[in-house]
Each structure stands twice: as C-alpha cells, then as structure tokens.
Amino acid sequence: MRLADLSKRSGVSTATIKYYLREGLLPPGRQVNATTAEYDEGHLRRLRLVRALIQVGKVPVATAREVLGHVDDESLGRTIRLGAALWALPQDAEPDEADPAVAAARTEVGRLLELLGWETAREMAPLSPVHRSLVVAVAALRRLDYPWDAELMAPYGALMMEVARRELDFMETHASDAEQVEMAVASAVLFQPVLRALHRLAQEEESARRYGIE
Amino acid sequence: MRLADLSKRSGVSTATIKYYLREGLLPPGRQVNATTAEYDEGHLRRLRLVRALIQVGKVPVATAREVLGHVDDESLGRTIRLGAALWALPQDAEPDEADPAVAAARTEVGRLLELLGWETAREMAPLSPVHRSLVVAVAALRRLDYPWDAELMAPYGALMMEVARRELDFMETHASDAEQVEMAVASAVLFQPVLRALHRLAQEEESARRYGIE
C-alpha cells in the first residue's frame, strides 16, 4: 500500500508516519520509483505498536527505538527478545540501598520467588529492573507498617501468573511467531491500564457487597 | 508525642510536617502551651498516608487534600467514603466520544459487568471515573485489532475480584474500623506497583518455561 493508505488504515497522519520513518521507528518501505514507496501489513502492525508505546505508554522516542531494536533482534531467542524489550521500557525509581526497608523487602521478594518456584526470575534477579521495581514497591508498603512478607504476597503472585498464562495462550492462538514478541510488548503497555481499572472496580464492588451503600 | 518525635518515627522532616500542617493535609496537634503541640498515633498514621499519596502516588497536594476530605467525611458510609476518595485520585485520560472504538469498548465493558454480575459497578457506571478509565484502556486495545470483548475480559475481572477480596480480608483483620478507609486508599496507591511488577515477572517466568532461554 502507499503512504496515504497506510495513514488511512492506521489513523496516523502522513506527517507523523514520515517522522517515525526519519526516527527509525518504522522500517523504510520498498521504493518503487524515485518518489513512491510501498508499505505492507508488517508496517501497519509496527505503526500500531509505535503508537501504543508513544501515545498510550508515554514512552520517549529514544526509548521506543531501543525497545523495537530488541524486538527485531533475531539473533536472540524469543524469551530474551521479550525480556530485553520489557527491560528497556521506562522503569520505576531505583531502590535506595541505604534504606533498611529496602533490605527487608529484598529478602522477602527473594523468599517469595522461592515459594512460587519462579526459577528464571530468581536467576535474573541481580540484573532485572522489574525485580528492582518490585523491591521498591514492597519497601514502600513496609515503611507504612504493612506486614508485607513472602507468604502474604504469594497468592497475588499466583494470580498474576494466571493472568500471564492467559495472555500467552491468547498470543499463541492469535499471532504468528513473528508477531508474538511485538504483541507481548504492546500488551505489557496496553494491558496494565485494563488490569488497574478492573482492580479498582472490583474493590468498589466488593466493598459495596460487604458494607452496603448508604 | 512532640513534633520532633513524630518526625523521628515517621522519617519525615519537621519542615515537611509543618508544611503538611499548613496545607491542611495533617490535622493540628493538641496545643499544650503557646509553643508546643502534642501528636498521637492517628497523626503518625495520617502522615504515612500523606507520604504514600504524594511521594509514591505522585498525587498533587490539592488532590491529596480532596482525597483526605472524603476519607474523613463521617457523614458518609464506608463504601461511599472509599469510592469518593478513590474517584478523587488522578485518573487516566477521558474517553473521546467521537471515536468508534470508544463506543464499541463501552458496549463490551457493559456486557462484561453483566457477565460478572457486578451490580454496583453497573449502577455507578455513568458517574464513575474508574469505569471511564476502563473504557479508554479497552478502546486502546481494540484500535490495535485485539479482539478484546466481554468474554475475553471476564476471567481477568474474576482474578482482580479475587485480589480485591484478599485485600479487604487483610484490612478487616489488620485495621480498626476507623483505619480501614485510610488503609484502602493507601493500598490503592501502593499496591498497584506491586501487582504490576508481579505481572511482568510472571510474564518473563512463563515465557522462559514455554519457550526456554537461549
């Protein structure tokens, strides 16, 4: 398809598409003559992922370029490509190692991964920014005197594993191999607001059931 | 306790505590003479909630004041106090009603609440900013051609209800009646990063199990 069709089908203006091309977020089309290039379904899919990252995920352009670089790196296996892409997404604040709540949180997160039997997460822990985010979040709860330990977290971990399994099942049935890493990255960005909203709605609903509305 | 002890026990500087007092985020202490006020465990608890909102939740001071006003409004029942406080927290972008993906998302969210039997959420839908956030998040997925309908969302809704039930069980056993609304608001802000990090760790773990690491 031509640039104008790519714009129409994606809902992204031609000016924005040209900007993404210049920034290397979208691979160039196949040049058919000096002034015209041809784009395919892969471009359309990539354009939607770029919009998800930048418009919904508020990811800076340079970060989006790095994330997409990992998605496209076919020298890596699927898990590593996905992991590298997810790790390149903007992360929460780094833990303050001088804070005793951080040390306690790190111990509990370590015990949690052991309880859950998440072997890869344990091995990756020293490198993983996601692991560090969890330590920071648990430390914040513990500073507020929530007795937030491995036993208390384990059922939530099991529920989130159930969510992750459903997501991967969905991807396996709805996406080709080549598309699955793209889809996993888009869903890491787009799915989080769905879960957050469902969680808050569930809190209100269950509160109304237990305590009534008056 | 005196201001200096409140500062020591909370880890918040006396200058910041004085700022919170001036801004009405913390109720005044009991004046024991012209220059000294006495603070109690309620002040300590409130100070921790204020820090959670402002430092972890990045909530603006004016918004935090509004949230706390709802928490303290004893003319309201518990569900309404909690709901009003949660609704006053910063929300995601408003839905663009001209977008056909938004109309389709609203229909699916309506069907979802019917499938789940969430009666309060259905009644509150026209008023609830949480409901609007869910519509926006689902519309973003549908624009990317995810076939995201009520049947697909229902199991995630059920999992989030399981999370909410565990949270309320925890609050009922660990907090007095007066503290429960405060605790629910703190956990709405502080618990979300824990769930998000657990979710991403679970994605990596399950991906490694299915596809290996190479």
Coordinates of C-alpha atoms in Angstrom, one line a residue:
Chain A
M1 CA 0.0 0.0 0.0
R2 CA 1.0 3.6 -0.5
L3 CA 1.8 6.1 2.4
A4 CA -1.7 7.6 2.1
D5 CA -3.3 4.2 2.5
L6 CA -1.1 3.3 5.5
S7 CA -2.2 6.6 7.0
K8 CA -5.9 5.9 6.4
R9 CA -5.7 2.3 7.7
S10 CA -3.7 3.2 10.8
G11 CA -5.4 6.5 11.6
V12 CA -1.9 8.1 11.9
S13 CA -1.3 11.3 9.8
T14 CA 1.2 11.1 6.9
A15 CA 3.3 13.8 8.7
T16 CA 3.6 11.6 11.8
I17 CA 4.4 8.5 9.7
K18 CA 7.2 10.4 8.0
Y19 CA 8.5 11.5 11.4
Y20 CA 8.5 7.9 12.6
L21 CA 10.4 6.8 9.4
R22 CA 13.0 9.5 9.9
E23 CA 13.4 8.5 13.6
G24 CA 13.9 4.8 12.6
L25 CA 10.8 3.7 14.5
L26 CA 9.3 2.3 11.3
P27 CA 11.4 0.5 8.6
P28 CA 11.5 2.2 5.2
G29 CA 9.0 1.0 2.6
R30 CA 10.0 -0.8 -0.7
Q31 CA 11.0 2.0 -3.1
V32 CA 9.0 1.5 -6.4
N33 CA 10.3 4.7 -8.0
A34 CA 12.1 7.9 -7.0
T35 CA 9.0 9.4 -5.2
T36 CA 6.9 6.4 -4.2
A37 CA 7.4 3.6 -1.6
E38 CA 5.2 0.6 -1.0
Y39 CA 4.2 -0.5 2.6
D40 CA 2.9 -3.8 3.8
E41 CA 0.9 -5.4 6.7
G42 CA 4.1 -5.5 8.7
H43 CA 4.4 -1.7 8.5
L44 CA 0.8 -1.3 9.6
R45 CA 1.4 -3.6 12.6
R46 CA 4.6 -1.8 13.6
L47 CA 2.9 1.5 13.3
R48 CA 0.2 0.4 15.8
L49 CA 2.9 -0.8 18.2
V50 CA 4.7 2.5 17.9
R51 CA 1.5 4.4 18.7
A52 CA 0.8 2.1 21.6
L53 CA 4.3 2.8 23.1
I54 CA 4.4 6.5 22.4
Q55 CA 0.7 7.7 22.8
V56 CA -0.6 5.2 25.4
G57 CA 2.6 4.2 27.2
K58 CA 4.1 7.7 27.0
V59 CA 7.4 6.1 26.2
P60 CA 10.0 8.6 24.9
V61 CA 11.0 8.3 21.2
A62 CA 14.6 7.2 22.0
T63 CA 13.3 4.5 24.4
A64 CA 10.8 3.3 21.9
R65 CA 13.6 2.9 19.3
E66 CA 15.6 0.8 21.8
V67 CA 12.6 -1.4 22.7
L68 CA 11.9 -2.0 19.0
G69 CA 15.6 -2.8 18.4
H70 CA 15.3 -5.7 20.9
V71 CA 12.0 -6.8 19.3
D72 CA 13.7 -7.1 15.9
D73 CA 17.0 -8.7 17.1
E74 CA 16.6 -12.2 15.5
S75 CA 20.0 -13.3 16.9
L76 CA 18.2 -13.7 20.2
G77 CA 15.7 -16.4 21.4
R78 CA 12.1 -15.4 22.0
T79 CA 12.3 -15.1 25.8
I80 CA 15.5 -13.0 25.7
R81 CA 14.0 -10.7 23.0
L82 CA 10.8 -10.2 25.0
G83 CA 12.8 -9.7 28.3
A84 CA 15.2 -7.2 26.7
A85 CA 12.3 -5.3 25.2
L86 CA 10.4 -5.2 28.5
W87 CA 13.5 -4.2 30.4
A88 CA 14.1 -1.3 28.1
L89 CA 10.6 0.1 28.9
P90 CA 10.7 3.0 31.4
Q91 CA 11.0 1.6 34.9
D92 CA 10.1 2.9 38.4
A93 CA 12.6 4.6 40.7
E94 CA 15.8 2.7 41.7
P95 CA 15.9 1.3 45.2
D96 CA 17.7 3.3 47.9
E97 CA 20.2 0.7 49.2
A98 CA 20.8 2.7 52.4
D99 CA 17.1 2.2 53.4
P100 CA 16.6 -0.7 55.8
A101 CA 13.1 -1.2 54.4
V102 CA 14.7 -1.9 51.0
A103 CA 16.9 -4.6 52.5
A104 CA 14.0 -6.2 54.2
A105 CA 11.9 -6.0 51.1
R106 CA 14.7 -7.6 49.0
T107 CA 14.8 -10.6 51.5
E108 CA 11.0 -11.0 51.3
V109 CA 11.0 -10.8 47.5
G110 CA 13.7 -13.5 47.4
R111 CA 11.7 -15.8 49.6
L112 CA 8.6 -15.1 47.5
L113 CA 10.3 -16.2 44.3
E114 CA 11.4 -19.4 46.2
L115 CA 7.9 -20.0 47.5
L116 CA 6.4 -19.6 44.0
G117 CA 9.1 -21.6 42.3
W118 CA 9.9 -18.9 39.8
E119 CA 13.4 -20.2 38.8
T120 CA 14.1 -17.8 36.0
A121 CA 13.0 -14.8 38.0
R122 CA 15.4 -15.9 40.7
E123 CA 18.3 -16.3 38.4
M124 CA 17.6 -13.0 36.6
A125 CA 17.1 -11.1 39.9
P126 CA 20.5 -9.3 40.1
L127 CA 20.0 -8.0 36.5
S128 CA 16.3 -7.4 36.3
P129 CA 14.8 -3.9 36.5
V130 CA 11.4 -5.5 37.1
H131 CA 12.8 -7.2 40.1
R132 CA 14.1 -3.9 41.4
S133 CA 10.7 -2.3 40.8
L134 CA 9.1 -5.0 43.0
V135 CA 11.6 -4.4 45.8
V136 CA 10.9 -0.6 45.7
A137 CA 7.1 -1.2 45.8
V138 CA 7.3 -3.7 48.6
A139 CA 9.6 -1.4 50.6
A140 CA 7.0 1.4 50.3
L141 CA 4.3 -0.8 51.8
R142 CA 6.6 -2.0 54.6
R143 CA 7.6 1.6 55.5
L144 CA 3.8 2.2 56.1
D145 CA 3.8 -0.8 58.5
Y146 CA 2.1 -3.2 56.2
P147 CA 3.4 -6.6 57.3
W148 CA 4.1 -7.4 53.7
D149 CA 6.0 -10.6 53.6
A150 CA 6.6 -13.5 51.2
E151 CA 3.6 -15.5 52.5
L152 CA 1.2 -12.6 52.0
M153 CA 2.5 -11.9 48.5
A154 CA 2.5 -15.5 47.2
P155 CA -1.3 -15.7 46.4
Y156 CA -1.1 -12.4 44.4
G157 CA 1.9 -13.8 42.6
A158 CA -0.1 -16.9 41.7
L159 CA -3.0 -14.8 40.4
M160 CA -0.6 -12.7 38.3
M161 CA 0.9 -15.9 36.9
E162 CA -2.7 -17.0 35.9
V163 CA -3.1 -13.6 34.1
A164 CA 0.3 -14.1 32.3
R165 CA -0.6 -17.6 31.2
R166 CA -3.9 -16.4 29.8
E167 CA -2.1 -13.7 27.9
L168 CA 0.4 -16.1 26.4
D169 CA -2.3 -18.6 25.5
F170 CA -4.1 -15.7 23.7
M171 CA -1.0 -14.8 21.8
E172 CA -0.3 -18.3 20.7
T173 CA -3.7 -18.6 19.2
H174 CA -4.0 -15.1 17.7
A175 CA -0.5 -14.2 16.4
S176 CA 2.1 -15.8 14.2
D177 CA 5.6 -16.5 15.6
A178 CA 7.0 -13.3 14.2
E179 CA 4.2 -11.2 15.7
Q180 CA 4.2 -12.6 19.2
V181 CA 7.1 -10.6 20.6
E182 CA 5.5 -7.4 19.1
M183 CA 2.2 -8.3 20.6
A184 CA 3.7 -9.1 24.0
V185 CA 5.4 -5.7 24.2
A186 CA 2.1 -3.9 23.1
S187 CA 0.2 -5.8 25.7
A188 CA 2.7 -5.0 28.5
V189 CA 2.0 -1.4 27.8
L190 CA -1.8 -1.5 27.0
F191 CA -3.0 -4.3 29.3
Q192 CA -1.8 -2.7 32.5
P193 CA -4.4 0.1 32.5
V194 CA -7.1 -2.6 31.9
L195 CA -6.0 -4.6 34.9
R196 CA -5.7 -1.4 37.1
A197 CA -9.2 -0.3 36.2
L198 CA -10.6 -3.8 36.7
H199 CA -8.9 -4.0 40.1
R200 CA -10.4 -0.6 41.3
L201 CA -13.8 -1.6 40.0
A202 CA -13.5 -4.9 41.9
Q203 CA -12.5 -3.0 45.1
E204 CA -15.6 -0.9 44.9
E205 CA -17.9 -3.8 44.0
E206 CA -16.7 -6.0 46.9
S207 CA -16.8 -3.1 49.3
A208 CA -20.4 -2.4 48.3
R209 CA -21.2 -6.1 48.8
R210 CA -19.6 -6.3 52.3
Y211 CA -20.6 -3.0 53.8
G212 CA -23.6 -1.9 51.6
I213 CA -24.1 1.6 50.2
E214 CA -25.7 4.2 52.3
Chain B
M1 CA 4.4 12.8 71.2
R2 CA 6.1 16.1 70.2
L3 CA 6.8 17.3 66.7
A4 CA 10.5 16.0 66.9
D5 CA 9.3 12.5 67.8
L6 CA 6.6 12.5 65.1
S7 CA 9.4 13.4 62.7
K8 CA 11.7 10.7 64.0
R9 CA 9.1 7.9 64.0
S10 CA 7.7 8.8 60.5
G11 CA 11.1 9.6 58.9
V12 CA 9.5 12.9 57.6
S13 CA 11.5 16.1 58.3
T14 CA 9.9 18.6 60.7
A15 CA 9.9 21.2 57.9
T16 CA 7.9 18.9 55.7
I17 CA 5.5 18.1 58.6
K18 CA 5.0 21.8 59.2
Y19 CA 4.3 22.3 55.5
Y20 CA 1.6 19.5 55.6
L21 CA 0.1 21.1 58.7
R22 CA -0.1 24.5 56.9
E23 CA -1.6 22.8 53.8
G24 CA -4.3 21.1 55.9
L25 CA -3.1 17.6 55.0
L26 CA -2.5 16.8 58.6
P27 CA -4.9 17.9 61.4
P28 CA -3.3 20.2 64.1
G29 CA -1.9 18.7 67.3
R30 CA -3.4 19.3 70.7
Q31 CA -1.9 22.6 71.9
V32 CA -0.3 22.0 75.3
N33 CA 1.2 25.6 75.6
A34 CA 1.9 28.5 73.4
T35 CA 4.8 26.9 71.6
T36 CA 4.2 23.1 72.0
A37 CA 1.7 20.7 70.5
E38 CA 1.1 17.1 71.2
Y39 CA 0.6 14.5 68.4
D40 CA -0.8 10.9 68.6
E41 CA -0.8 7.6 66.7
G42 CA -3.5 9.0 64.4
H43 CA -1.2 11.8 63.3
L44 CA 1.6 9.2 62.6
R45 CA -0.8 7.1 60.5
R46 CA -2.1 10.1 58.6
L47 CA 1.4 11.3 57.9
R48 CA 2.3 7.9 56.4
L49 CA -0.8 8.1 54.1
V50 CA 0.1 11.6 53.0
R51 CA 3.6 10.4 52.1
A52 CA 2.2 7.5 50.2
L53 CA -0.1 9.7 48.2
I54 CA 2.4 12.5 47.5
Q55 CA 5.8 10.6 47.2
V56 CA 4.8 7.2 45.9
G57 CA 1.5 8.1 44.1
K58 CA 2.8 11.5 42.8
V59 CA -0.6 13.0 43.7
P60 CA -0.7 16.8 43.7
V61 CA -1.1 18.5 47.1
A62 CA -4.6 19.9 46.3
T63 CA -5.8 16.4 45.1
A64 CA -4.4 14.8 48.3
R65 CA -6.4 17.3 50.4
E66 CA -9.6 16.4 48.5
V67 CA -8.9 12.7 48.9
L68 CA -8.4 13.1 52.6
G69 CA -11.5 15.2 52.9
H70 CA -13.5 12.2 51.7
V71 CA -11.7 9.8 53.9
D72 CA -12.6 12.0 56.9
D73 CA -16.2 12.6 56.0
E74 CA -18.0 10.6 58.7
S75 CA -21.4 11.7 57.3
L76 CA -20.9 9.1 54.6
G77 CA -21.0 5.2 54.8
R78 CA -17.8 3.3 54.3
T79 CA -18.3 2.3 50.7
I80 CA -19.2 5.9 49.7
R81 CA -16.2 7.3 51.6
L82 CA -13.9 4.8 49.9
G83 CA -15.5 5.4 46.5
A84 CA -15.3 9.2 46.8
A85 CA -11.7 9.0 47.9
L86 CA -10.7 6.6 45.0
W87 CA -12.6 8.7 42.5
A88 CA -10.7 11.8 43.6
L89 CA -7.3 10.2 42.8
P90 CA -5.8 11.3 39.5
Q91 CA -7.5 9.4 36.6
D92 CA -6.4 8.5 33.1
A93 CA -7.4 10.5 30.1
E94 CA -11.2 11.0 29.4
P95 CA -12.7 8.9 26.5
D96 CA -13.0 10.6 23.1
E97 CA -16.7 10.0 22.4
A98 CA -16.3 10.7 18.7
D99 CA -14.1 7.6 18.4
P100 CA -16.0 4.5 17.2
A101 CA -13.5 2.3 19.2
V102 CA -14.7 4.1 22.4
A103 CA -18.4 3.3 21.6
A104 CA -17.5 -0.4 21.0
A105 CA -15.4 -0.6 24.1
R106 CA -18.3 0.9 26.2
T107 CA -20.6 -1.8 24.9
E108 CA -18.2 -4.5 25.8
V109 CA -17.5 -3.1 29.3
G110 CA -21.3 -3.0 29.9
R111 CA -21.6 -6.7 28.8
L112 CA -18.6 -7.6 31.0
L113 CA -20.1 -6.1 34.1
E114 CA -23.3 -8.0 33.3
L115 CA -21.4 -11.3 32.8
L116 CA -19.5 -10.8 36.1
G117 CA -22.7 -9.8 38.0
W118 CA -21.0 -6.6 39.3
E119 CA -24.3 -4.8 40.1
T120 CA -22.8 -1.7 41.9
A121 CA -20.3 -1.1 39.1
R122 CA -23.2 -1.2 36.6
E123 CA -25.3 1.3 38.6
M124 CA -22.3 3.6 39.2
A125 CA -21.1 3.4 35.5
P126 CA -22.5 6.8 34.3
L127 CA -20.7 8.6 37.2
S128 CA -17.5 6.5 37.7
P129 CA -14.1 7.8 36.5
V130 CA -12.8 4.2 37.1
H131 CA -15.4 2.9 34.6
R132 CA -14.3 5.6 32.1
S133 CA -10.6 4.6 32.5
L134 CA -11.6 1.0 31.7
V135 CA -13.4 2.1 28.6
V136 CA -10.3 4.2 27.4
A137 CA -8.0 1.2 28.1
V138 CA -10.2 -1.3 26.2
A139 CA -10.6 1.1 23.3
A140 CA -6.8 1.4 23.0
L141 CA -6.5 -2.4 22.7
R142 CA -9.4 -2.6 20.2
R143 CA -7.8 0.1 18.0
L144 CA -4.7 -2.3 17.8
D145 CA -7.0 -5.0 16.5
Y146 CA -7.1 -7.0 19.7
P147 CA -10.5 -8.7 19.7
W148 CA -11.0 -7.6 23.2
D149 CA -14.6 -8.4 24.2
A150 CA -16.6 -9.1 27.3
E151 CA -15.9 -12.9 27.2
L152 CA -12.1 -12.4 26.9
M153 CA -12.1 -9.9 29.8
A154 CA -14.3 -11.8 32.2
P155 CA -11.6 -14.2 33.6
Y156 CA -9.3 -11.2 34.3
G157 CA -12.2 -9.5 36.1
A158 CA -12.7 -12.6 38.2
L159 CA -9.0 -12.7 39.0
M160 CA -9.0 -9.0 40.0
M161 CA -12.1 -9.7 42.2
E162 CA -10.0 -12.4 43.9
V163 CA -7.2 -9.8 44.5
A164 CA -9.8 -7.3 45.9
R165 CA -11.3 -9.9 48.3
R166 CA -7.9 -10.8 49.7
E167 CA -7.1 -7.1 50.2
L168 CA -10.4 -6.5 52.1
D169 CA -9.9 -9.7 54.2
F170 CA -6.4 -8.4 55.1
M171 CA -7.8 -5.0 56.1
E172 CA -10.6 -6.5 58.2
T173 CA -8.0 -8.5 60.2
H174 CA -5.3 -5.8 60.5
A175 CA -7.1 -2.5 60.9
S176 CA -9.7 -0.9 63.1
D177 CA -12.9 0.4 61.5
A178 CA -11.6 3.9 61.6
E179 CA -8.3 2.9 59.9
Q180 CA -9.8 0.8 57.1
V181 CA -10.8 3.6 54.7
E182 CA -7.3 5.2 55.2
M183 CA -5.7 1.8 54.5
A184 CA -7.8 1.1 51.4
V185 CA -6.7 4.4 49.9
A186 CA -3.1 3.8 50.7
S187 CA -3.3 0.4 49.2
A188 CA -5.0 1.6 46.0
V189 CA -1.9 3.8 45.5
L190 CA 0.8 1.5 46.9
F191 CA -0.4 -1.9 45.8
Q192 CA -0.7 -1.2 42.1
P193 CA 3.1 -1.1 41.6
V194 CA 3.4 -4.4 43.4
L195 CA 0.8 -6.0 41.1
R196 CA 2.4 -4.5 38.0
A197 CA 5.9 -5.8 38.9
L198 CA 4.5 -9.3 39.8
H199 CA 2.6 -9.3 36.5
R200 CA 5.8 -8.5 34.5
L201 CA 7.9 -11.1 36.4
A202 CA 5.2 -13.7 35.8
Q203 CA 5.2 -12.9 32.0
E204 CA 9.0 -13.4 31.9
E205 CA 8.8 -16.6 34.0
E206 CA 6.1 -18.2 31.9
S207 CA 7.8 -17.2 28.7
A208 CA 11.0 -18.8 29.9
R209 CA 9.1 -22.0 30.8
R210 CA 7.3 -22.2 27.5
Y211 CA 10.0 -21.1 25.1
G212 CA 13.2 -21.7 27.0
I213 CA 16.1 -19.3 27.3
E214 CA 18.8 -19.3 24.7

